[in-house]
PDB file of C-alpha atoms and ligand atoms in Angstrom:
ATOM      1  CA  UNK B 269      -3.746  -6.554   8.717  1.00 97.00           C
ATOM      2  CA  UNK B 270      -2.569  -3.406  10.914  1.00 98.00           C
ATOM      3  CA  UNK B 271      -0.005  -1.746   9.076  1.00 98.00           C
ATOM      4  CA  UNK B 272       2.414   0.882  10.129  1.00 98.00           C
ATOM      5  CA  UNK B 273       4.491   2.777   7.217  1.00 98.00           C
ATOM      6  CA  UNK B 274       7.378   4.759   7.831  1.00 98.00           C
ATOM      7  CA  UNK B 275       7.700   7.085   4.527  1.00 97.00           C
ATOM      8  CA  UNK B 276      10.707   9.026   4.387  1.00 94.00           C
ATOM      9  CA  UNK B 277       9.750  12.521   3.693  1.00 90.00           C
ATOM     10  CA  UNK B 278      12.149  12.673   0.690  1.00 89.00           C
ATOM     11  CA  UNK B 279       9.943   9.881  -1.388  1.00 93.00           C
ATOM     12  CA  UNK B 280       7.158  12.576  -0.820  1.00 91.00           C
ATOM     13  CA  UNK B 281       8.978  16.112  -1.264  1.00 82.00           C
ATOM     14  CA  UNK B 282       9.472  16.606  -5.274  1.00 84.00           C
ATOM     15  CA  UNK B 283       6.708  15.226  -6.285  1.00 94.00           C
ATOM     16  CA  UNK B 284       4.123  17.554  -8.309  1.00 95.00           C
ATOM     17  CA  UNK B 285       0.304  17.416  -7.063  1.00 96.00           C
ATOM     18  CA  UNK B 286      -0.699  15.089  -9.439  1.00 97.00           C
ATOM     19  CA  UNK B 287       2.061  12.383  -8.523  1.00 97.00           C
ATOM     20  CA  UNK B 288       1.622  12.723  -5.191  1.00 97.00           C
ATOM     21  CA  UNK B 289      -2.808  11.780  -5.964  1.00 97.00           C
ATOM     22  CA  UNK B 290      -1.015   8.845  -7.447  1.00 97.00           C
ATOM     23  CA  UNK B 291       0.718   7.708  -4.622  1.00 97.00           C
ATOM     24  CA  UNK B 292      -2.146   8.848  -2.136  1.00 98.00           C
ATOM     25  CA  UNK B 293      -4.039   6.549  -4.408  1.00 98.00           C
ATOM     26  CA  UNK B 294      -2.068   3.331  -3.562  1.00 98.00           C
ATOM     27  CA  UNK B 295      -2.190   4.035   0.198  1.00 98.00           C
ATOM     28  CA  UNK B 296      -6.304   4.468  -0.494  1.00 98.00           C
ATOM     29  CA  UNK B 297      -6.321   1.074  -2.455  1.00 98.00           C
ATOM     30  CA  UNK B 298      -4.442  -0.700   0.507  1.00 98.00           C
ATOM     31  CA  UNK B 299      -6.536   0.992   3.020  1.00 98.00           C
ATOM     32  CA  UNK B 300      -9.401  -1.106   1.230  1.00 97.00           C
ATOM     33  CA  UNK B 301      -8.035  -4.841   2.948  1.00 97.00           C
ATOM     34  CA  UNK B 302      -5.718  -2.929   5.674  1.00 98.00           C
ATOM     35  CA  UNK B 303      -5.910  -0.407   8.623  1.00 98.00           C
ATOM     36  CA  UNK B 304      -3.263   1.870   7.600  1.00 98.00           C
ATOM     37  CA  UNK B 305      -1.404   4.283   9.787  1.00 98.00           C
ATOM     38  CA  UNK B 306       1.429   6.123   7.815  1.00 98.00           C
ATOM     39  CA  UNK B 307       4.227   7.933   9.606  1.00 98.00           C
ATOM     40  CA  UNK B 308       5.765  10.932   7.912  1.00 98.00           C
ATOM     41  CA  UNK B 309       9.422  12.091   7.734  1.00 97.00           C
ATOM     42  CA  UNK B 310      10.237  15.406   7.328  1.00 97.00           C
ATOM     43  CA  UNK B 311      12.947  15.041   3.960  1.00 94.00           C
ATOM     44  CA  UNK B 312      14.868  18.058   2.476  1.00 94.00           C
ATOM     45  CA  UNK B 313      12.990  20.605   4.389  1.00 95.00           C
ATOM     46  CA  UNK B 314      14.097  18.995   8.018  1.00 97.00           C
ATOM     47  CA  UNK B 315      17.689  18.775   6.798  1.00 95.00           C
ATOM     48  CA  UNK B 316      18.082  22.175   5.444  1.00 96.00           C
ATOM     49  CA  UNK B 317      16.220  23.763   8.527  1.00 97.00           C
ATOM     50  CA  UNK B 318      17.845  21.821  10.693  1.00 98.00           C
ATOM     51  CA  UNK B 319      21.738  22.542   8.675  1.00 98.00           C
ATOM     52  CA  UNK B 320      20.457  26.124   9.126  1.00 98.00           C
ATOM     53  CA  UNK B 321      19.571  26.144  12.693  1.00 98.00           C
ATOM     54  CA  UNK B 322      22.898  24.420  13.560  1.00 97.00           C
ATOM     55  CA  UNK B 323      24.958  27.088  11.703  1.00 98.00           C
ATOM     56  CA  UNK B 324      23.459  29.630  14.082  1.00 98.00           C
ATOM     57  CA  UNK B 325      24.376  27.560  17.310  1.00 98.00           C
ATOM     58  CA  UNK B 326      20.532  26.174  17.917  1.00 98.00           C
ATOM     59  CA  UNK B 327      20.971  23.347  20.497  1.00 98.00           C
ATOM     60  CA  UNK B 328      20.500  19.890  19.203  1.00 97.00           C
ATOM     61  CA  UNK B 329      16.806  19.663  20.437  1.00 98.00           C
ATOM     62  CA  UNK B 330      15.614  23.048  18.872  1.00 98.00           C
ATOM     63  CA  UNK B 331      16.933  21.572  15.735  1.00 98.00           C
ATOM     64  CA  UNK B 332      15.315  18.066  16.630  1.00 98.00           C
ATOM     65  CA  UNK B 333      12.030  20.313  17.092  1.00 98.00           C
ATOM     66  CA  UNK B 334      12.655  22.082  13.990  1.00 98.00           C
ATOM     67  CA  UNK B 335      12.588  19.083  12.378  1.00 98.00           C
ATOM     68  CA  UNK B 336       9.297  17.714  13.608  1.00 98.00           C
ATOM     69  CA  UNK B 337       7.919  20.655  12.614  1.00 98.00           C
ATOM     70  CA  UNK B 338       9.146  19.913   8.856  1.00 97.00           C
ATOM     71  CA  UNK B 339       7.293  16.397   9.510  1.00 97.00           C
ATOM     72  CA  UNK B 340       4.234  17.868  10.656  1.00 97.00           C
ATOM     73  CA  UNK B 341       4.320  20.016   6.976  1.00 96.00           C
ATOM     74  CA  UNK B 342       4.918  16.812   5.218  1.00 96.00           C
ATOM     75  CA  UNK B 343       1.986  14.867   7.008  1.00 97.00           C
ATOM     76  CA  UNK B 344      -0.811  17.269   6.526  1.00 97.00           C
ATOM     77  CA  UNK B 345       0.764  17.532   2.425  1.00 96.00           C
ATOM     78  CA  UNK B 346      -0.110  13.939   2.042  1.00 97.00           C
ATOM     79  CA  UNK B 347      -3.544  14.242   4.420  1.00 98.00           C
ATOM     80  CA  UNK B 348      -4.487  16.744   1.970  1.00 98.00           C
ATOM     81  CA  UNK B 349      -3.429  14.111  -1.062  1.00 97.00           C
ATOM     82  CA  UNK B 350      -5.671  11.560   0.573  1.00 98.00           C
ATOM     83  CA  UNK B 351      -8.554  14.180   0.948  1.00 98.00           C
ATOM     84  CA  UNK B 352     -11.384  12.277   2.549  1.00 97.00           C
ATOM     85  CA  UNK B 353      -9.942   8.760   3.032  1.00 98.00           C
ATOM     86  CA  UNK B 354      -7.344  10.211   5.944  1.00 98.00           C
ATOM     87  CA  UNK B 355      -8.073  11.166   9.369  1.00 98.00           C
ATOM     88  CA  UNK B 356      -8.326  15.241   9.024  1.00 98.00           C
ATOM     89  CA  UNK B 357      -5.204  16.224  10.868  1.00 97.00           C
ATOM     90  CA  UNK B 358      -1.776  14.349  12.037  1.00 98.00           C
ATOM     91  CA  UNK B 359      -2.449  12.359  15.113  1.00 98.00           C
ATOM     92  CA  UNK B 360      -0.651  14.129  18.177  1.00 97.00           C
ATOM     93  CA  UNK B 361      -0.376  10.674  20.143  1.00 98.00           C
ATOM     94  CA  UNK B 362      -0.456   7.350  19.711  1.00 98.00           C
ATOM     95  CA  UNK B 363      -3.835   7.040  21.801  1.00 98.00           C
ATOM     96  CA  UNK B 364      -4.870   9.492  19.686  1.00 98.00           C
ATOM     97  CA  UNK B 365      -3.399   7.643  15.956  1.00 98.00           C
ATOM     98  CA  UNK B 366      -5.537   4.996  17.156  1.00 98.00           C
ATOM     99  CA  UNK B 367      -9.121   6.492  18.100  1.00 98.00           C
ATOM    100  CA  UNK B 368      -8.983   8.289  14.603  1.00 98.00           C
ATOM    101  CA  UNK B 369      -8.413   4.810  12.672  1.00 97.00           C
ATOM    102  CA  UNK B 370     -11.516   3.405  11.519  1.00 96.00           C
ATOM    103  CA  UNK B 371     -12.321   0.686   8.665  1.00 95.00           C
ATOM    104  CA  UNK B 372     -10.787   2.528   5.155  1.00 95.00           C
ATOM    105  CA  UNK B 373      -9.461   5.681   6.844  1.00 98.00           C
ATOM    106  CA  UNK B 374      -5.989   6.342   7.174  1.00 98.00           C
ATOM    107  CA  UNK B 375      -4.009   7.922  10.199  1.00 98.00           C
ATOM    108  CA  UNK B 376      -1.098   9.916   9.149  1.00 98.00           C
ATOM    109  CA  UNK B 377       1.420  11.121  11.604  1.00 98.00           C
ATOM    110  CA  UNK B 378       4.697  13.173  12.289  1.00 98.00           C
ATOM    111  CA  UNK B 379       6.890  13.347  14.715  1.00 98.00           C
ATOM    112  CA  UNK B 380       6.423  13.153  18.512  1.00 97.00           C
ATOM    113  CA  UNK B 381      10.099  14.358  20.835  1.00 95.00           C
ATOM    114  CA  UNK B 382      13.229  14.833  20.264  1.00 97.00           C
ATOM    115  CA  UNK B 383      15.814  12.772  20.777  1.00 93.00           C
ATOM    116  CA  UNK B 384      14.872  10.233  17.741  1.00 94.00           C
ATOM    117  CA  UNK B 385      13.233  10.101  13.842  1.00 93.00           C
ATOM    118  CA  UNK B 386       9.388   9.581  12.717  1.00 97.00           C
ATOM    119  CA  UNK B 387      10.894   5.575  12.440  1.00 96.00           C
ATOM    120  CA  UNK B 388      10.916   5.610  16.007  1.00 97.00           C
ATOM    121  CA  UNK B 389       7.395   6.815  15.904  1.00 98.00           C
ATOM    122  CA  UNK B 390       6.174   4.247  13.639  1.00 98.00           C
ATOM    123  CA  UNK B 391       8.014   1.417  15.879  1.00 98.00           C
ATOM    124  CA  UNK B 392       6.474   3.040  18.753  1.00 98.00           C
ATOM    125  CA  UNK B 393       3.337   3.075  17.049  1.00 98.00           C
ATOM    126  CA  UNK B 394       3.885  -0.363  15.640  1.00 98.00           C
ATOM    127  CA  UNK B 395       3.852  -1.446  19.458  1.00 98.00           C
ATOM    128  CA  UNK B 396       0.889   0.158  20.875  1.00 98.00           C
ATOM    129  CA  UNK B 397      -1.386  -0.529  18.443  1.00 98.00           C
ATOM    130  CA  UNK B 398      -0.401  -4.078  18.132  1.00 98.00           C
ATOM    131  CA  UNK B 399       0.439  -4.115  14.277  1.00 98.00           C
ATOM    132  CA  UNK B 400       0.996  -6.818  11.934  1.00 98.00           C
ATOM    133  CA  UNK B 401       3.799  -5.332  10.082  1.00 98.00           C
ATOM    134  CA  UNK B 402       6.027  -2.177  10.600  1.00 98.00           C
ATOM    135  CA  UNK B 403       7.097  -1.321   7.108  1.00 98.00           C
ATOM    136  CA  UNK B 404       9.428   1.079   6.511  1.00 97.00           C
ATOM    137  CA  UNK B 405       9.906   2.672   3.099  1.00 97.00           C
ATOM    138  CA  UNK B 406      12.556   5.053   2.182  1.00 93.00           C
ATOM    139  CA  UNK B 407      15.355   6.334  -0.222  1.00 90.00           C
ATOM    140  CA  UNK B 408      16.866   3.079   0.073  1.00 89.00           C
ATOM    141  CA  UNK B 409      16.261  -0.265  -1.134  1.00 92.00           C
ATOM    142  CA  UNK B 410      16.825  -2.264   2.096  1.00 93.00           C
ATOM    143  CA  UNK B 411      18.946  -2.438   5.519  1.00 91.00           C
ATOM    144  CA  UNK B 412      22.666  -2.671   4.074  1.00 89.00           C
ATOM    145  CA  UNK B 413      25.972  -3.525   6.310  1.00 85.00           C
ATOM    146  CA  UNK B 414      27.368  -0.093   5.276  1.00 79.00           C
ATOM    147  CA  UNK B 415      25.985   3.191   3.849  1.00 78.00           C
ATOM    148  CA  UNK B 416      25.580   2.443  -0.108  1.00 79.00           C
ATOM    149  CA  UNK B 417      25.849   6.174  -0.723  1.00 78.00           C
ATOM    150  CA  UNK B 418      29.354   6.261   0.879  1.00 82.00           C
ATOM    151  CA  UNK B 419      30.878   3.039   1.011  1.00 84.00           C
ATOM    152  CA  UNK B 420      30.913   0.976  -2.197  1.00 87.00           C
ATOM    153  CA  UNK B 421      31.352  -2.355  -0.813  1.00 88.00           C
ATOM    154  CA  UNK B 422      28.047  -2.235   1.139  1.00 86.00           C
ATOM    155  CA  UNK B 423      26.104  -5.215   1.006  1.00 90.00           C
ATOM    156  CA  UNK B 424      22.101  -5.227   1.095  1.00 92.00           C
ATOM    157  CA  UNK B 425      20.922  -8.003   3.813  1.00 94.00           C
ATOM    158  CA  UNK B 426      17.636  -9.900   2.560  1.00 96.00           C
ATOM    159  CA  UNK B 427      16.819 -10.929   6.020  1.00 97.00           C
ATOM    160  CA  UNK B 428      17.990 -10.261   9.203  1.00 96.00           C
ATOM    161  CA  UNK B 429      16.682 -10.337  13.057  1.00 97.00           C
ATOM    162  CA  UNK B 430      15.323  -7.982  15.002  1.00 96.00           C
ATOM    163  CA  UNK B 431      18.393  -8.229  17.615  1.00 95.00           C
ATOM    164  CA  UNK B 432      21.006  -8.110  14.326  1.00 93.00           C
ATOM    165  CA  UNK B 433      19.070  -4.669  12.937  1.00 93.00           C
ATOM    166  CA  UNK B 434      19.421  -3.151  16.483  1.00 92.00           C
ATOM    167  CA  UNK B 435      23.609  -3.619  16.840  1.00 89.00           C
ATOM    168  CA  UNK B 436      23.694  -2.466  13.226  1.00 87.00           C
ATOM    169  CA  UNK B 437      21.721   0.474  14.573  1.00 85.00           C
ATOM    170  CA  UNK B 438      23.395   1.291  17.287  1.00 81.00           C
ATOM    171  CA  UNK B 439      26.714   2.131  15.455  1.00 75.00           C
ATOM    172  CA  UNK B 440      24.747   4.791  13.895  1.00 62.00           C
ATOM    173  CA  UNK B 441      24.845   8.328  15.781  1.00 53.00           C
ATOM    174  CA  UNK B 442      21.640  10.107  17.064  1.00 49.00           C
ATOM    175  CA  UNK B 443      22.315  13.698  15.666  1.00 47.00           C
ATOM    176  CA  UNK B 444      19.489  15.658  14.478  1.00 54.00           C
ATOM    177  CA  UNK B 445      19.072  14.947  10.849  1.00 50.00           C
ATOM    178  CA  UNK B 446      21.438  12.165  10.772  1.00 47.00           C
ATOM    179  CA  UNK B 447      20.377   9.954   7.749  1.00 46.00           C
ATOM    180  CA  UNK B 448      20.399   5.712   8.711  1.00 54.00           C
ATOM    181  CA  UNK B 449      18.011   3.333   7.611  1.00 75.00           C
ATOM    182  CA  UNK B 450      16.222   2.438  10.756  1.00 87.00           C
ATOM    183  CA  UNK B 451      17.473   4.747  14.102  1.00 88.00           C
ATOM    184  CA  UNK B 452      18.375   3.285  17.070  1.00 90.00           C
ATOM    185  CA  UNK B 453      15.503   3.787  19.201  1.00 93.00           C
ATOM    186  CA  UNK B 454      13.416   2.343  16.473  1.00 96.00           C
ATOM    187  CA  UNK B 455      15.803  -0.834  16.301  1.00 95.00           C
ATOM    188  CA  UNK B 456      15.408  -1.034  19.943  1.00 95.00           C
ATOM    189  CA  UNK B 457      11.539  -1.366  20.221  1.00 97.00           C
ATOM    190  CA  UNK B 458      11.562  -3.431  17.074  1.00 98.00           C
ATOM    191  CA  UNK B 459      13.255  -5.758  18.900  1.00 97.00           C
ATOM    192  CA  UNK B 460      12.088  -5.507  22.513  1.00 98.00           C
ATOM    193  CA  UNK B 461       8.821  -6.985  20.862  1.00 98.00           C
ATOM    194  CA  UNK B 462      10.016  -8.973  17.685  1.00 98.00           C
ATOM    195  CA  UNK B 463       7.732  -6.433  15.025  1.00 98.00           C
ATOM    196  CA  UNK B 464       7.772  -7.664  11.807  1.00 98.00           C
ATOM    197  CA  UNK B 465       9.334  -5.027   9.675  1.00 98.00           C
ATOM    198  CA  UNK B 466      10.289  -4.784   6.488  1.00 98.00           C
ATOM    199  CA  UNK B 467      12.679  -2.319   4.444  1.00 97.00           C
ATOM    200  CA  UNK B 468      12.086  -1.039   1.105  1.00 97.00           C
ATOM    201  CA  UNK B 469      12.450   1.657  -1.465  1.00 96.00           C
ATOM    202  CA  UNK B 470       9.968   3.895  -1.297  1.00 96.00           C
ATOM    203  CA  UNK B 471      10.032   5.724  -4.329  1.00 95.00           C
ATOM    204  CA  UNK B 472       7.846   3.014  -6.244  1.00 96.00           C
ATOM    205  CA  UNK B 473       4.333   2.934  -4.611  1.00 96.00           C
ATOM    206  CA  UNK B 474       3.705  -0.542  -5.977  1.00 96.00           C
ATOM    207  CA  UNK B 475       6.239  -1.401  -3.307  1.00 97.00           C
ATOM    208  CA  UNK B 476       4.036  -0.312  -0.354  1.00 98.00           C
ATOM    209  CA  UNK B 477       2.138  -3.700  -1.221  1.00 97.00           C
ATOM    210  CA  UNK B 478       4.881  -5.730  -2.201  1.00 98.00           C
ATOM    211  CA  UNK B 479       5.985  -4.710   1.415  1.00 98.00           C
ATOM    212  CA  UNK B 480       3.069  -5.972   3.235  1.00 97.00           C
ATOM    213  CA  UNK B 481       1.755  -8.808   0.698  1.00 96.00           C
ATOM    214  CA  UNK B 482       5.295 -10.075  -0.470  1.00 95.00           C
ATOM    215  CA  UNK B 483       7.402  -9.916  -3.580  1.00 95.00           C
ATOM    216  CA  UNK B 484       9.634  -6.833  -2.457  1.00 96.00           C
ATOM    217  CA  UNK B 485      13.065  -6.837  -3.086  1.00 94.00           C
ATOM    218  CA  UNK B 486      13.980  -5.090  -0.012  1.00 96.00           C
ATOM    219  CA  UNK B 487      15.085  -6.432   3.231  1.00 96.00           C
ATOM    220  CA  UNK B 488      12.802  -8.433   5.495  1.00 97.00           C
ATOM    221  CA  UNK B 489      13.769  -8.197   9.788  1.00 97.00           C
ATOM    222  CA  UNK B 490      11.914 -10.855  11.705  1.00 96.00           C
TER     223      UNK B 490
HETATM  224  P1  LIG P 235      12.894  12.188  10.037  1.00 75.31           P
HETATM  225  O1  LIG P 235      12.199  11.087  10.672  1.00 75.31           O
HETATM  226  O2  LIG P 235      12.534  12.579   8.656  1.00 75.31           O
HETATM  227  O3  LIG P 235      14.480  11.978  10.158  1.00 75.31           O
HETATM  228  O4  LIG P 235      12.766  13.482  10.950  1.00 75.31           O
HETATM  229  P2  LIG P 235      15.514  11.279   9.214  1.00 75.31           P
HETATM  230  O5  LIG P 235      15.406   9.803   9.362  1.00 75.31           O
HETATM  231  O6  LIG P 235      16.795  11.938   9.584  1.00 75.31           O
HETATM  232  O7  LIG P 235      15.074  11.724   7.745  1.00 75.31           O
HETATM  233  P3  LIG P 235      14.821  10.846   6.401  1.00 75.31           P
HETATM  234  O8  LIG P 235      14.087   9.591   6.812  1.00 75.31           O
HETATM  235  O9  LIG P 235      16.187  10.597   5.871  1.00 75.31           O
HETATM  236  O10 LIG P 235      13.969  11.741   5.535  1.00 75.31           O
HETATM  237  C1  LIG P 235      13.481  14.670  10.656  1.00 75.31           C
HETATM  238  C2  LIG P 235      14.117  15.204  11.894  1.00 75.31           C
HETATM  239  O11 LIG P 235      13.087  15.635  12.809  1.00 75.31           O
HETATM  240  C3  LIG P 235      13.460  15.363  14.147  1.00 75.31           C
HETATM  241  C4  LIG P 235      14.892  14.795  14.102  1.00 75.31           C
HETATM  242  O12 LIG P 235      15.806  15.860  14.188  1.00 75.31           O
HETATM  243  C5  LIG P 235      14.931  14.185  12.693  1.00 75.31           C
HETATM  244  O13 LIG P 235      16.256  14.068  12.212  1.00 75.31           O
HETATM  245  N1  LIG P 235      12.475  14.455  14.793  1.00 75.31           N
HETATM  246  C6  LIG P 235      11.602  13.718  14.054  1.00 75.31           C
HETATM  247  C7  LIG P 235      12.427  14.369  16.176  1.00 75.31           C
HETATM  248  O14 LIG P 235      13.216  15.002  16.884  1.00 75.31           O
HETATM  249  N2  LIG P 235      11.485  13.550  16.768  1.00 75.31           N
HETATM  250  C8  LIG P 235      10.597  12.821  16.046  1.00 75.31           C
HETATM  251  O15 LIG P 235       9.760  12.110  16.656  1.00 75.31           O
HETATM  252  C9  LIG P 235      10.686  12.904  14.651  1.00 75.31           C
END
């Protein structure tokens, strides 16, 4: 299958070298039956950059900037975790994600413009290189109706459609750093062309298969 993951940035910042091998090791293992491209977020670097750069009046797209730098940082952190099974630096376009894919070598990514998150990059992505699944894994253990952080009554959907994920979306804001499961742009070409995507906490690598073979507990948009 083509695959397209979506890794938060915070399920890779925090972890020491040797747990980050570990996880580099379960994207290698998957890039043995799969054609992996992995999308980077940019975590607690982006957000404290970016909280920075707002205290001292940056405009919203110097901040969004900001933060695809922070993505950029993340991305070549886990190229240099996958040493020789990853393309050598982050892909800087889409037609360029997809000439550096080849059999066993994973294309890692960051962000592309402002204006949206690295999940719109891996939708985007999802799209033009005609993947099998998008699969998005994060802090959070699925698409829920509210924010589980903030609102206790928040319930965790184990399916939903493509259409349902995109009004949920869209009552989310688009400010620079703002922190929803799946932003709207990404919502939007999810379900302009139906990509099967799936949801799931990031923080256990096992899940990154579960995600794209079955048995995840997360939430499944079709
Ligand atoms: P992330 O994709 O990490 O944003 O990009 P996020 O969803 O807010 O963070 P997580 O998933 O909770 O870790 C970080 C910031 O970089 C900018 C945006 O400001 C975003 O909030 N960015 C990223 C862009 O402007 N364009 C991109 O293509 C990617």
């Amino acid at each position: 299958m083509i695959l397209v993951y979506s890794l938060g940035g915070s399920i890779l910042a925090g972890r020491d070298a040797e747990s980050l091998k570990e996880y580099a090791q379960a994207l290698k293992n998957l890039s043995e039956e799969h054609q992996i491209f992995v999308v980077v977020g940019g975590g607690k670097i982006a957000r404290e950059y970016i909280g920075k750069a707002r205290a001292l009046a940056a405009s919203e797209a110097f901040c969004d900037l900001l933060g695809i730098g922070a993505t950029k940082l993340n991305a070549m952190l886990l190229i240099a975790a996958l040493g020789r099974a990853a393309a050598p630096e982050p892909a800087e376009s889409y037609a360029g994600a997809l000439l550096a894919s080849a059999p066993g070598r994973i294309v890692v990514l960051g962000g592309m413009q402002p204006g949206q998150t690295t999940d719109a990059v891996a939708a985007l992505l999802a799209e033009y290189a005609r993947a099998d699944k998008l699969i998005v894994a994060t802090s959070v253990d699925g698409v829920y109706s509210a924010d589980p952080e903030v609102d206790s009554r928040a319930v965790k959907f184990d399916k939903m459609t493509c259409r349902e994920l995109a009004s949920l979306s869209m009552e989310t804001t688009l400010s620079a750093g703002s922190r929803s499961p799946v932003d709207p742009l990404a919502a939007k070409i999810i379900e302009r062309s139906s990509i099967p995507t799936v949801v799931v906490y990031g923080g256990d690598a096992e899940n990154l298969k579960r995600a794209a073979e079955g048995g995840h507990s997360g939430t499944e948009i079709s």
